[in-house]
CSV table of C-alpha atoms in Angstrom, one decimal:
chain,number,residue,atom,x,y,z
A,1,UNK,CA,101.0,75.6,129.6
A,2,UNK,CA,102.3,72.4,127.6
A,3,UNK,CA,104.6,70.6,129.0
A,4,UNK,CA,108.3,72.2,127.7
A,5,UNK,CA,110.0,68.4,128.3
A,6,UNK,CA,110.2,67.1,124.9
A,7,UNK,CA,110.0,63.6,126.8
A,8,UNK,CA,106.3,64.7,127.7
A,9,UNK,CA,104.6,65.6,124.3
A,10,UNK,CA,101.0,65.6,124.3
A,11,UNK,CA,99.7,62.8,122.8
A,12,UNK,CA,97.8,64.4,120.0
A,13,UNK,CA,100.6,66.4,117.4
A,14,UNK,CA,101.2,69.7,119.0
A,15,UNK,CA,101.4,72.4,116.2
A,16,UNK,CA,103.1,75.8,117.1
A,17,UNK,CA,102.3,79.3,115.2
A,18,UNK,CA,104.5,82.0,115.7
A,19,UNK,CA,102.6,85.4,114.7
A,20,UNK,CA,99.1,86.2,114.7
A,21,UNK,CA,98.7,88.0,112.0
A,22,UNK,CA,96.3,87.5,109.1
A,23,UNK,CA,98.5,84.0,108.3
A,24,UNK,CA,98.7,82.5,111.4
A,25,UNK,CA,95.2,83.4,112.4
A,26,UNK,CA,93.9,81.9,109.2
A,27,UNK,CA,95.8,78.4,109.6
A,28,UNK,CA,94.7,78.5,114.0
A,29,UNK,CA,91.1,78.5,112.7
A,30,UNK,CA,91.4,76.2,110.8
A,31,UNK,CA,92.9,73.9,113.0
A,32,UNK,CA,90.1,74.8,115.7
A,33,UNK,CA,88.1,72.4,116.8
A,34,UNK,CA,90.5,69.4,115.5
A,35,UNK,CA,92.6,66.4,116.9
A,36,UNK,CA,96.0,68.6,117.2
A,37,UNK,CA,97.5,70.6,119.9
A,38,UNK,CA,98.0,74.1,118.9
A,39,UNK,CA,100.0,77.0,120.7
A,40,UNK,CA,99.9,80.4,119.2
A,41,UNK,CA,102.9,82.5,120.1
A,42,UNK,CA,103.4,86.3,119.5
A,43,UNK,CA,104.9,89.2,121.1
A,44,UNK,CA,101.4,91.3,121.2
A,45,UNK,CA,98.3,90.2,123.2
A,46,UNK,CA,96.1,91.2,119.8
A,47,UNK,CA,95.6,90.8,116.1
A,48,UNK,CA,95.9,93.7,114.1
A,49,UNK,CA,93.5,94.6,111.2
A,50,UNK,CA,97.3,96.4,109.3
A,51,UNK,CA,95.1,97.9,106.0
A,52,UNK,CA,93.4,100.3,108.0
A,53,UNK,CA,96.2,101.0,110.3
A,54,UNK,CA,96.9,104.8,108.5
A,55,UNK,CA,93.4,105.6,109.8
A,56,UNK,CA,94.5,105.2,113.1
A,57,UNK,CA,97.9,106.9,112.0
A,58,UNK,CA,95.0,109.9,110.9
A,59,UNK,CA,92.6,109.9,113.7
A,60,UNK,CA,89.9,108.3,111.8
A,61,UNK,CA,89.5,105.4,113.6
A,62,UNK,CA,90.4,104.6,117.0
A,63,UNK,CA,93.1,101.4,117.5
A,64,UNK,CA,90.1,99.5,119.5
A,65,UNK,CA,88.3,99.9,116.3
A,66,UNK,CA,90.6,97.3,114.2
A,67,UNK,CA,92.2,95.4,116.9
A,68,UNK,CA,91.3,92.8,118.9
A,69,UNK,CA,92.8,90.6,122.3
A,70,UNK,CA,93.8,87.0,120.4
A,71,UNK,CA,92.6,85.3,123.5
A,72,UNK,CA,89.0,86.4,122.4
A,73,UNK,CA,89.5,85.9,119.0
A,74,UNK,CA,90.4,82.1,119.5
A,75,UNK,CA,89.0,81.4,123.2
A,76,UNK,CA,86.1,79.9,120.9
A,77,UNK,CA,88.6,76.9,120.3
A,78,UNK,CA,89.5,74.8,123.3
A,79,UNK,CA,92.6,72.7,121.6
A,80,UNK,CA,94.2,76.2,121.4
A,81,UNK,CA,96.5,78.0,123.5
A,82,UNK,CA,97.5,81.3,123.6
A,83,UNK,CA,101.6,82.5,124.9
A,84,UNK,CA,102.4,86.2,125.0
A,85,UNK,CA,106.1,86.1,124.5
A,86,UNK,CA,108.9,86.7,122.2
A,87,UNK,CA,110.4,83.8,120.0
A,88,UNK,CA,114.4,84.0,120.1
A,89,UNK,CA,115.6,81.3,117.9
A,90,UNK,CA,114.6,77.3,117.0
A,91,UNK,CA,116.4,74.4,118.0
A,92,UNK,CA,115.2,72.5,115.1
A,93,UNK,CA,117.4,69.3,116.0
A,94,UNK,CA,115.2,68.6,119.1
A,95,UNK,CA,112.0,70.2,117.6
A,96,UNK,CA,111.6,73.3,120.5
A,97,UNK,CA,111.0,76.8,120.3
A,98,UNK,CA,112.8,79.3,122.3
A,99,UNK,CA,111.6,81.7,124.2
A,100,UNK,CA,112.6,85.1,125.6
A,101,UNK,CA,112.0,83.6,129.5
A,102,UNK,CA,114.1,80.5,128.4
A,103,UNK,CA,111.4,78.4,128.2
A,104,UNK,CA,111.3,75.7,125.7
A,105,UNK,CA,108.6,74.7,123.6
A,106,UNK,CA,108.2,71.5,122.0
A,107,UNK,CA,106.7,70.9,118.5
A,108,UNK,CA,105.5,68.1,116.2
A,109,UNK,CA,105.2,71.1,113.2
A,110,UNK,CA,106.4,74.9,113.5
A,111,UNK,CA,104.6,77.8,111.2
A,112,UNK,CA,106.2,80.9,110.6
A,113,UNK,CA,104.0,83.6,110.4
A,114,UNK,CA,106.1,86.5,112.1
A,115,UNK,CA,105.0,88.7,109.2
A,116,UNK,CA,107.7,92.0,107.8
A,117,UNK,CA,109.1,94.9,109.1
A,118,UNK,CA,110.0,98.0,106.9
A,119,UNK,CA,113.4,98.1,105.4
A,120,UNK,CA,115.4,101.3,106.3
A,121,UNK,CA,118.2,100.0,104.1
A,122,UNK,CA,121.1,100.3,106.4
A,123,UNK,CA,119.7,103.5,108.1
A,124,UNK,CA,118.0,102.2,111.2
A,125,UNK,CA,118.9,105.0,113.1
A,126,UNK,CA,116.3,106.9,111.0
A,127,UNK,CA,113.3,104.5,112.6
A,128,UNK,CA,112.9,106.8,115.9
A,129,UNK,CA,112.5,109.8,113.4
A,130,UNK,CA,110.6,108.5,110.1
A,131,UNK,CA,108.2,105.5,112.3
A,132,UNK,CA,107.0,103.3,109.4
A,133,UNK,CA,103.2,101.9,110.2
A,134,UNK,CA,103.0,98.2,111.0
A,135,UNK,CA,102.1,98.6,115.0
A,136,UNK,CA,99.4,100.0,116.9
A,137,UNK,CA,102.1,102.2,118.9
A,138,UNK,CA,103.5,103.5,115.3
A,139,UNK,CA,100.2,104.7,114.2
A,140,UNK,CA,99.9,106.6,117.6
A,141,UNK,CA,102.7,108.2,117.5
A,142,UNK,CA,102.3,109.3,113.5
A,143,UNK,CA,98.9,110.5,115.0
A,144,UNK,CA,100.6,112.3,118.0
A,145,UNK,CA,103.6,114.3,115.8
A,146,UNK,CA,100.6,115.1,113.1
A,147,UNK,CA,98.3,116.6,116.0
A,148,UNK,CA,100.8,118.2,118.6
A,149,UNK,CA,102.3,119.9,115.2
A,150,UNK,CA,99.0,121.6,114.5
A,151,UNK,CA,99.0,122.9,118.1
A,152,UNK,CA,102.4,123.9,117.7
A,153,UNK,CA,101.9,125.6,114.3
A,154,UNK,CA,99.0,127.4,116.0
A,155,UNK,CA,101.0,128.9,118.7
A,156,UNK,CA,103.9,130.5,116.5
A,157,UNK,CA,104.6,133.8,115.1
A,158,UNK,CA,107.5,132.4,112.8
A,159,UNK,CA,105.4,131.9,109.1
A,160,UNK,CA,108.1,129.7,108.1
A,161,UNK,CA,108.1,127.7,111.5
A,162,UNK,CA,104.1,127.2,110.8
A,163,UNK,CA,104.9,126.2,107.6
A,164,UNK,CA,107.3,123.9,108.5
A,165,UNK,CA,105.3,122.4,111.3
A,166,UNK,CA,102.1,122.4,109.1
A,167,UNK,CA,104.3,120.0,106.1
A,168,UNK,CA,104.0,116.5,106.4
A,169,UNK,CA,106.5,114.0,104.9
A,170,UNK,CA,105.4,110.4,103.4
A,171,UNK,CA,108.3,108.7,102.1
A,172,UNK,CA,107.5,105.9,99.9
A,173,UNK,CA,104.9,105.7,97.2
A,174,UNK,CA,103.5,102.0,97.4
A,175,UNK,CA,99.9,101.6,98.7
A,176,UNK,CA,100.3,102.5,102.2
A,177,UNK,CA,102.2,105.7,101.6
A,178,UNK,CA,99.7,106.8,99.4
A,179,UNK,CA,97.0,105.9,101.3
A,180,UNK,CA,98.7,108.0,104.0
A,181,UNK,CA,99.2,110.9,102.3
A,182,UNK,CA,95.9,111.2,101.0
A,183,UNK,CA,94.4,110.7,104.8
A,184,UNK,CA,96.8,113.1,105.7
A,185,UNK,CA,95.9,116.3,103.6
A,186,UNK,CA,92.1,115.8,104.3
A,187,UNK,CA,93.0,115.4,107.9
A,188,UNK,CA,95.0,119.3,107.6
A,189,UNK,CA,92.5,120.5,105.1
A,190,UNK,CA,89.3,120.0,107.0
A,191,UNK,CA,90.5,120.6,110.6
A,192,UNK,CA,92.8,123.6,110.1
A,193,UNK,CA,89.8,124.9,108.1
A,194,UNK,CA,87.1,124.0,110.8
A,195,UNK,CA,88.9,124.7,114.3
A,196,UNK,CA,92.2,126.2,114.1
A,197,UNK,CA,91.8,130.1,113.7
A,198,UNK,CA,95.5,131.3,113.3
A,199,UNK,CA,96.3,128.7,111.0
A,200,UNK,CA,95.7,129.0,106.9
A,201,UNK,CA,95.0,126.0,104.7
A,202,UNK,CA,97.5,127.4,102.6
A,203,UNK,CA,100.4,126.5,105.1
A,204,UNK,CA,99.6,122.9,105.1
A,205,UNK,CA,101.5,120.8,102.8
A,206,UNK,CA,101.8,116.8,102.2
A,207,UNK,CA,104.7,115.7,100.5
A,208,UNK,CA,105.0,112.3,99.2
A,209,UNK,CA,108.6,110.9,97.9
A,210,UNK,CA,109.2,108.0,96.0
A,211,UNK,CA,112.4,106.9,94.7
A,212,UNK,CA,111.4,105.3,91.5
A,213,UNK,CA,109.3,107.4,88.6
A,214,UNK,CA,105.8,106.1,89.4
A,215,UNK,CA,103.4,105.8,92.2
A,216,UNK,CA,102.0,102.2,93.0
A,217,UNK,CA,103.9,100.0,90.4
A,218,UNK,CA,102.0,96.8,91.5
A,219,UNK,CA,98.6,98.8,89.6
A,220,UNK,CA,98.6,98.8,85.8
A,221,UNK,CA,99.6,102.2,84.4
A,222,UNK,CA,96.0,104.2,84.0
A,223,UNK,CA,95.8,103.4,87.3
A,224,UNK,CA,98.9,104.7,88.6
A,225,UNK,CA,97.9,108.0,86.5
A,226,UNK,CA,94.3,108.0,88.2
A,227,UNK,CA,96.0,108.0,91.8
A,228,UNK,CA,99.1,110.3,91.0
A,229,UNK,CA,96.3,113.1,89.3
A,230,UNK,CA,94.0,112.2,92.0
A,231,UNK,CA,96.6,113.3,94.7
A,232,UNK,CA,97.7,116.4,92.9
A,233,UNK,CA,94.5,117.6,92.3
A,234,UNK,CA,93.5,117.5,96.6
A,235,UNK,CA,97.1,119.2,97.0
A,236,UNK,CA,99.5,116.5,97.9
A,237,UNK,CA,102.9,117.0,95.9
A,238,UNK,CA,104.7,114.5,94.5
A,239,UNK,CA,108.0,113.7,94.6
A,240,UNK,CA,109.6,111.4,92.2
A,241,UNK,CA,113.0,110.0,91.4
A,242,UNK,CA,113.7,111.5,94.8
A,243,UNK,CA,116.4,109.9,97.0
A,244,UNK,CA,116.3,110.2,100.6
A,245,UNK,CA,119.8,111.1,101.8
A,246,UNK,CA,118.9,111.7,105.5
A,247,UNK,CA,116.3,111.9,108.0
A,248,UNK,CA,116.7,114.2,111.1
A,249,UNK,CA,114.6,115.8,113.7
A,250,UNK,CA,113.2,119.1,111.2
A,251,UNK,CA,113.0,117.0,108.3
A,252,UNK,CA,114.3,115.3,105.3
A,253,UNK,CA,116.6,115.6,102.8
A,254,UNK,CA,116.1,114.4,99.0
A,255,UNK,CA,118.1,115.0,96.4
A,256,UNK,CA,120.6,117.7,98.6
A,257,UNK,CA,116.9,120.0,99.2
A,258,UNK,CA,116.4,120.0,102.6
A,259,UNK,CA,112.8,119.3,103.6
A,260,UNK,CA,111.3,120.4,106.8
A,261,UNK,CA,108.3,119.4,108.4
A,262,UNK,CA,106.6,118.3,111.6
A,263,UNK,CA,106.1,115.2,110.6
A,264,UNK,CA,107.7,112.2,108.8
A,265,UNK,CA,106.2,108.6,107.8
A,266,UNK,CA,108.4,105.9,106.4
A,267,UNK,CA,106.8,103.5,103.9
A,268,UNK,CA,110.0,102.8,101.5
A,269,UNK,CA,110.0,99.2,101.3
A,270,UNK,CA,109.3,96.0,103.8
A,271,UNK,CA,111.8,92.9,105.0
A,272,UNK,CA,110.4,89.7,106.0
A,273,UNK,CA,111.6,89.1,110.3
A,274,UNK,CA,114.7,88.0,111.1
A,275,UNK,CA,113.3,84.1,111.0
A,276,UNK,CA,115.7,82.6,109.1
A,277,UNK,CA,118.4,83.3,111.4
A,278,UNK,CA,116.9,81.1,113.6
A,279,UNK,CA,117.4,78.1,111.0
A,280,UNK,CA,120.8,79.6,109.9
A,281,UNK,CA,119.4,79.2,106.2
A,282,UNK,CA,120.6,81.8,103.6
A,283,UNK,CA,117.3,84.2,103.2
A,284,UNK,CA,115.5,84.6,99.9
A,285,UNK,CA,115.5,88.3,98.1
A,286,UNK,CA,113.7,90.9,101.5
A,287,UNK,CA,115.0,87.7,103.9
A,288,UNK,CA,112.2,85.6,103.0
A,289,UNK,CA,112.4,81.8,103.6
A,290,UNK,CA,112.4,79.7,100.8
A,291,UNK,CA,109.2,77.7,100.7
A,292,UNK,CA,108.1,74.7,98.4
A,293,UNK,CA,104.7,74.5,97.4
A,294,UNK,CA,103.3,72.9,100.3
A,295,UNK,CA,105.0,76.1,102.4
A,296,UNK,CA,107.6,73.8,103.9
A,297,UNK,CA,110.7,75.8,104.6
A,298,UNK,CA,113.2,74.4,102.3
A,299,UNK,CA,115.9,72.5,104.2
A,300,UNK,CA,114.6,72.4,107.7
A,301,UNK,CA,112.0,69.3,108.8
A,302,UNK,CA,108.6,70.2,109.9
A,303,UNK,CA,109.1,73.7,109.7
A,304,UNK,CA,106.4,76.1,107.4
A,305,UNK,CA,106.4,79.5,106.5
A,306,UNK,CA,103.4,81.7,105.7
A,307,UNK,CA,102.8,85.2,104.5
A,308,UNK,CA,105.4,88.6,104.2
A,309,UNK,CA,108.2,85.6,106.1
A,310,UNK,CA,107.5,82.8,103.2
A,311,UNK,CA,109.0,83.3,99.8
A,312,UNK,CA,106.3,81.1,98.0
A,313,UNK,CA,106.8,81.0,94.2
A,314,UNK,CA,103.4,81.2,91.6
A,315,UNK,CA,102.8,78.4,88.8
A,316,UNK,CA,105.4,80.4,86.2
A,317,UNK,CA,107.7,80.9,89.0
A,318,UNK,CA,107.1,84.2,90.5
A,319,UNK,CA,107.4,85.3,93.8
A,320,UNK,CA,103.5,85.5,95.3
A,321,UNK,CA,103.4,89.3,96.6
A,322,UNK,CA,103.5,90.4,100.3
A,323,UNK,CA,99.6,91.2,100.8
A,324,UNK,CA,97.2,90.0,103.2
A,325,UNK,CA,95.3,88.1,100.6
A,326,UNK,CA,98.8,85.8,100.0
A,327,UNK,CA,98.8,85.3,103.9
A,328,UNK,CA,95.5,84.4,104.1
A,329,UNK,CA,95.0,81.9,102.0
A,330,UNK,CA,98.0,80.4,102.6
A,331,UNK,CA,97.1,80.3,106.3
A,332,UNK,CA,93.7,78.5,105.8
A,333,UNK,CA,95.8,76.2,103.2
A,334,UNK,CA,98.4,75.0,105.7
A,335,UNK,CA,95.7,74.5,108.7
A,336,UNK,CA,94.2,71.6,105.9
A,337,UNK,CA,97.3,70.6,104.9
A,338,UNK,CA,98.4,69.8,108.4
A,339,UNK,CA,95.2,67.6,109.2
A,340,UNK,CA,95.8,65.8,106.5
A,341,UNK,CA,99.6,65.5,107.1
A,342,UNK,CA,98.8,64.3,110.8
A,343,UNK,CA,96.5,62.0,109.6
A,344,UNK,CA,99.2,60.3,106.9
A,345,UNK,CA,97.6,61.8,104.0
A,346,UNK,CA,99.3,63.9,101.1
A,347,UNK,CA,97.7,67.2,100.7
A,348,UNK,CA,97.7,69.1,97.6
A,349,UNK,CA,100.0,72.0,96.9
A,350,UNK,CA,99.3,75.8,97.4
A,351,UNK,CA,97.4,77.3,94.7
A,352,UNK,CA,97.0,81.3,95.2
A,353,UNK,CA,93.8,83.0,93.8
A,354,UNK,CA,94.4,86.5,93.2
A,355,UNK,CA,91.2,88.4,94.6
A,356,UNK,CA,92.5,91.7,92.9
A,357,UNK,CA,94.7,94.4,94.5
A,358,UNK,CA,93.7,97.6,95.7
A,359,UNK,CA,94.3,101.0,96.9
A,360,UNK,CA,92.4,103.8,98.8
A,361,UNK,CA,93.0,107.1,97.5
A,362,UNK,CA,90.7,110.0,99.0
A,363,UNK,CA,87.2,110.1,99.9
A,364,UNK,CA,85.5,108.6,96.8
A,365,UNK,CA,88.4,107.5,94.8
A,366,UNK,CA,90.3,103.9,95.1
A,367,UNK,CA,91.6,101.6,92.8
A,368,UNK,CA,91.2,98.0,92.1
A,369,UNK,CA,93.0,95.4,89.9
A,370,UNK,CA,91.3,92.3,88.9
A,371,UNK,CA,93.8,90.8,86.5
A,372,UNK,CA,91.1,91.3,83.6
A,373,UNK,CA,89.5,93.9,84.5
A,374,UNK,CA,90.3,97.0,86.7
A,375,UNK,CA,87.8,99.6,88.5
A,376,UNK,CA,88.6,103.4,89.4
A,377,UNK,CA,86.7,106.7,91.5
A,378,UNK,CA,83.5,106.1,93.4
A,379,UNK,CA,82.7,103.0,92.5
A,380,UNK,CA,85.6,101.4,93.2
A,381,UNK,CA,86.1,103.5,96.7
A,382,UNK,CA,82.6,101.8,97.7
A,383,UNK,CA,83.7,98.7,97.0
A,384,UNK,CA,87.1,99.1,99.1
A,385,UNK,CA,85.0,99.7,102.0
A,386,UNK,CA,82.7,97.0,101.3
A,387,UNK,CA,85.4,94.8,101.2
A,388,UNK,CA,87.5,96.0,104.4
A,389,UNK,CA,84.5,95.9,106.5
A,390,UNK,CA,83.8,92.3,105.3
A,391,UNK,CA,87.2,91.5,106.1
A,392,UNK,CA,87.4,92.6,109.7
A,393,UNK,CA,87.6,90.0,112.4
A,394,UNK,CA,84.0,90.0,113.6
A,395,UNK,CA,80.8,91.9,113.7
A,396,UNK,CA,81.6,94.0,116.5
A,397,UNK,CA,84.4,95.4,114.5
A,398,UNK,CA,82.6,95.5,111.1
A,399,UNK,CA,79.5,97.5,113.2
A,400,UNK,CA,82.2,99.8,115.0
A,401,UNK,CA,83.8,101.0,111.6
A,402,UNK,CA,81.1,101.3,109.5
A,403,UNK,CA,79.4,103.7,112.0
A,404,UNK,CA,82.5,105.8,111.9
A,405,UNK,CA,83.2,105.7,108.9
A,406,UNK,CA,79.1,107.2,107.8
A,407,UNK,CA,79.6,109.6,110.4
A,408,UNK,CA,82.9,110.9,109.0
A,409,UNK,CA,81.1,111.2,105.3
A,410,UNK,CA,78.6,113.0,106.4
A,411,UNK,CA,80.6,115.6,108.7
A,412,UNK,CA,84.4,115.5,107.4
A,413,UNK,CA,85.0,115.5,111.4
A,414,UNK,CA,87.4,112.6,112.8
A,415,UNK,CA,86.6,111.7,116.2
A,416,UNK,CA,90.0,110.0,117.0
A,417,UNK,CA,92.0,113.3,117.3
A,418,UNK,CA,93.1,112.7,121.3
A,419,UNK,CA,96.8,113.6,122.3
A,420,UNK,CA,98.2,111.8,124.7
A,421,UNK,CA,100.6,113.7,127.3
A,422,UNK,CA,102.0,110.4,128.0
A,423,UNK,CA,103.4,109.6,124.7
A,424,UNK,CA,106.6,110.7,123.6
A,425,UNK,CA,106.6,112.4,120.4
């Protein structure tokens, strides 16, 4: 452990990330193997591959599969240290940060990198009810309501209890919700059909509700159609200009109709982490902190924000979007920036280059935006996959999922469908 006593710094700059997500892993490996001191602080022992979290959430994949301790992901780096604990404010006067045991940690420069959390907007009681999927423990517990309700359903005599157990609620139509509830109805369709014999395929219903009049408004509008008839046609329904008034444990209720179901996902909207209450700094639009474009928290010395925390403005002025792309290359960005900074050079500012944006649908059907050009159905699902595997953390993970992922094209079967008695539904 460093030495908390501010009096006692190390003698090389000692660099603190707080999150070690795809921004604060990015900028730790790029400060590897340099002349700064670097402590990596988070509340989770591992990194988290988020994109395919719903396939966890769908018994696809298996959390092992896209997770990964951060010790082993950075023990490769001997200036870096790992602390498993919770960050409870900044005392950015004497340059510490403050931890849940009361520890104090001293630092030379602070990243922010704590990531977002969904926005219930005012309804956080509806969280325990309607879990949104940004942790390994959410994703097991979607997966635990979908599977225990299929048991359930196939145990009844009530047709309208089975019916209700056998409809799945996605509320939210950005990229994860649809990604869901396409995972979802091939998840009913194929194991109801293949080993559940009082159930009926007909029973089994995925509802997705979005507030606004269009699925994924981040895709340019032939895509949006593509997705939205590509939904219908596997039997998801759609819900639009739908309001969700309440959330409660048989359902949902939009627009006065009450919904029930055995199962309800929230994916309405995100809010960056309560960081900038630690600076007591008004928060940007989703309680982002303002960044300049060198990602230095505006107001605050030393202190940097990367990812879904930063509000980080483009070259006309427009807030750079909350994707894993942003983070990334924002992280790798600021681990230069801060050699150069320690070494009493001026880096250059933070240019994003958008990679294109993209969207699972169903088996053979995804979406991706290139600015210029855009790329829709089999093609484009291939290249998804291509790309996610690329993008894991290492080759044991890239191996892992592509050997589950062939096996589950071939024979529609998903291997991850374990209950656990242990875990509360």
């Amino acid at each position: 452990m460093i030495d908390s006593d501010s009096n006692n710094r190390p003698a090389r700059p000692h660099i603190v990330i707080v999150g070690a997500g795809f921004g604060g892993l990015a900028c730790a490996r790029e400060l590897g193997r340099s002349d700064c001191a670097v402590t990596v602080v988070d509340r989770r022992n591992h990194n988290l591959f988020q994109p395919l979290l719903y396939q966890v959430a769908t018994a696809a994949l298996s959390p092992a599969d896209i997770a990964e301790p951060i010790r082993k992901t950075l023990g490769r780096y001997r200036n870096i240290h790992v602390v498993m604990a919770e960050v409870t404010g900044v005392d950015a006067a004497t340059h510490a940060l403050l931890l849940n045991d009361g520890e104090r940690l001293p630092y030379d420069a602070l990243v922010i990198a704590t990531g977002s959390d969904y926005n219930y907007f005012g309804h956080d009681e509806w969280r325990a009810l309607a879990p949104g999927l940004k942790t390994i423990h959410e994703a097991r517990l979607i997966r635990q309501r979908l599977l225990l309700a299929f048991e359930r359903a196939e145990r009844s005599d009530d047709s309208l209890e089975r019916r209700a157990l056998l409809t799945t609620v996605v509320i939210g139509g950005g990229p994860t919700g649809v990604e869901l509830a396409g995972a979802v109805r091939e998840l009913g369709h194929h194991t109801i059909k293949r080993d559940f014999r009082s159930l009926s395929v007909e029973d089994h219903r995925v509802l997705l509700v979005e507030a606004g009049n269009r699925i994924l408004t981040a895709f340019p509008d032939h895509l949006q159609r593509y997705a939205h008839d590509y939904l219908q046609a596997i039997g998801v329904e759609i819900r639009l200009n739908a309001r969700v008034e309440d959330v409660d444990r048989d359902g949902v209720t939009v627009n006065g109709e009450t919904l029930r179901a055995g199962c309800v996902v929230w994916g309405a909207g995100v809010k960056a982490s309560p960081a900038a209450s630690w600076f007591g700094i008004a928060p940007g639009p989703g309680g982002r902190l303002p960044v300049d474009d060198r990602l230095r928290v505006h107001g605050v010395e030393d202190v940097y924000a990367i990812g879904d925390t930063a509000l980080a403005l483009d070259s006309k002025g427009r807030p750079l979007p909350a994707l894993a792309q942003v983070a990334k290359q924002q992280g790798e960005y600021l681990g230069r920036a801060l050699k150069l900074t320690f070494q009493g050079r001026e880096p250059e500012t933070f240019s994003f280059r958008n990679r294109g944006n993209t969207a699972v649908i169903g088996r053979n059907a995804a979406i991706f935006d290139f600015g210029r050009w855009t790329l829709k159905g089999r093609l484009a699902w291939f290249l998804w996959a291509l790309v996610h595997v690329y993008l894991l953390i290492n080759f044991e993970k890239r191996l892992l999922v592509t050997i589950q992922w062939i096996s589950r094209y071939v024979t529609r079967q998903r291997g991850a469908r374990l209950i656990d008695e242990n875990l509360s539904p």
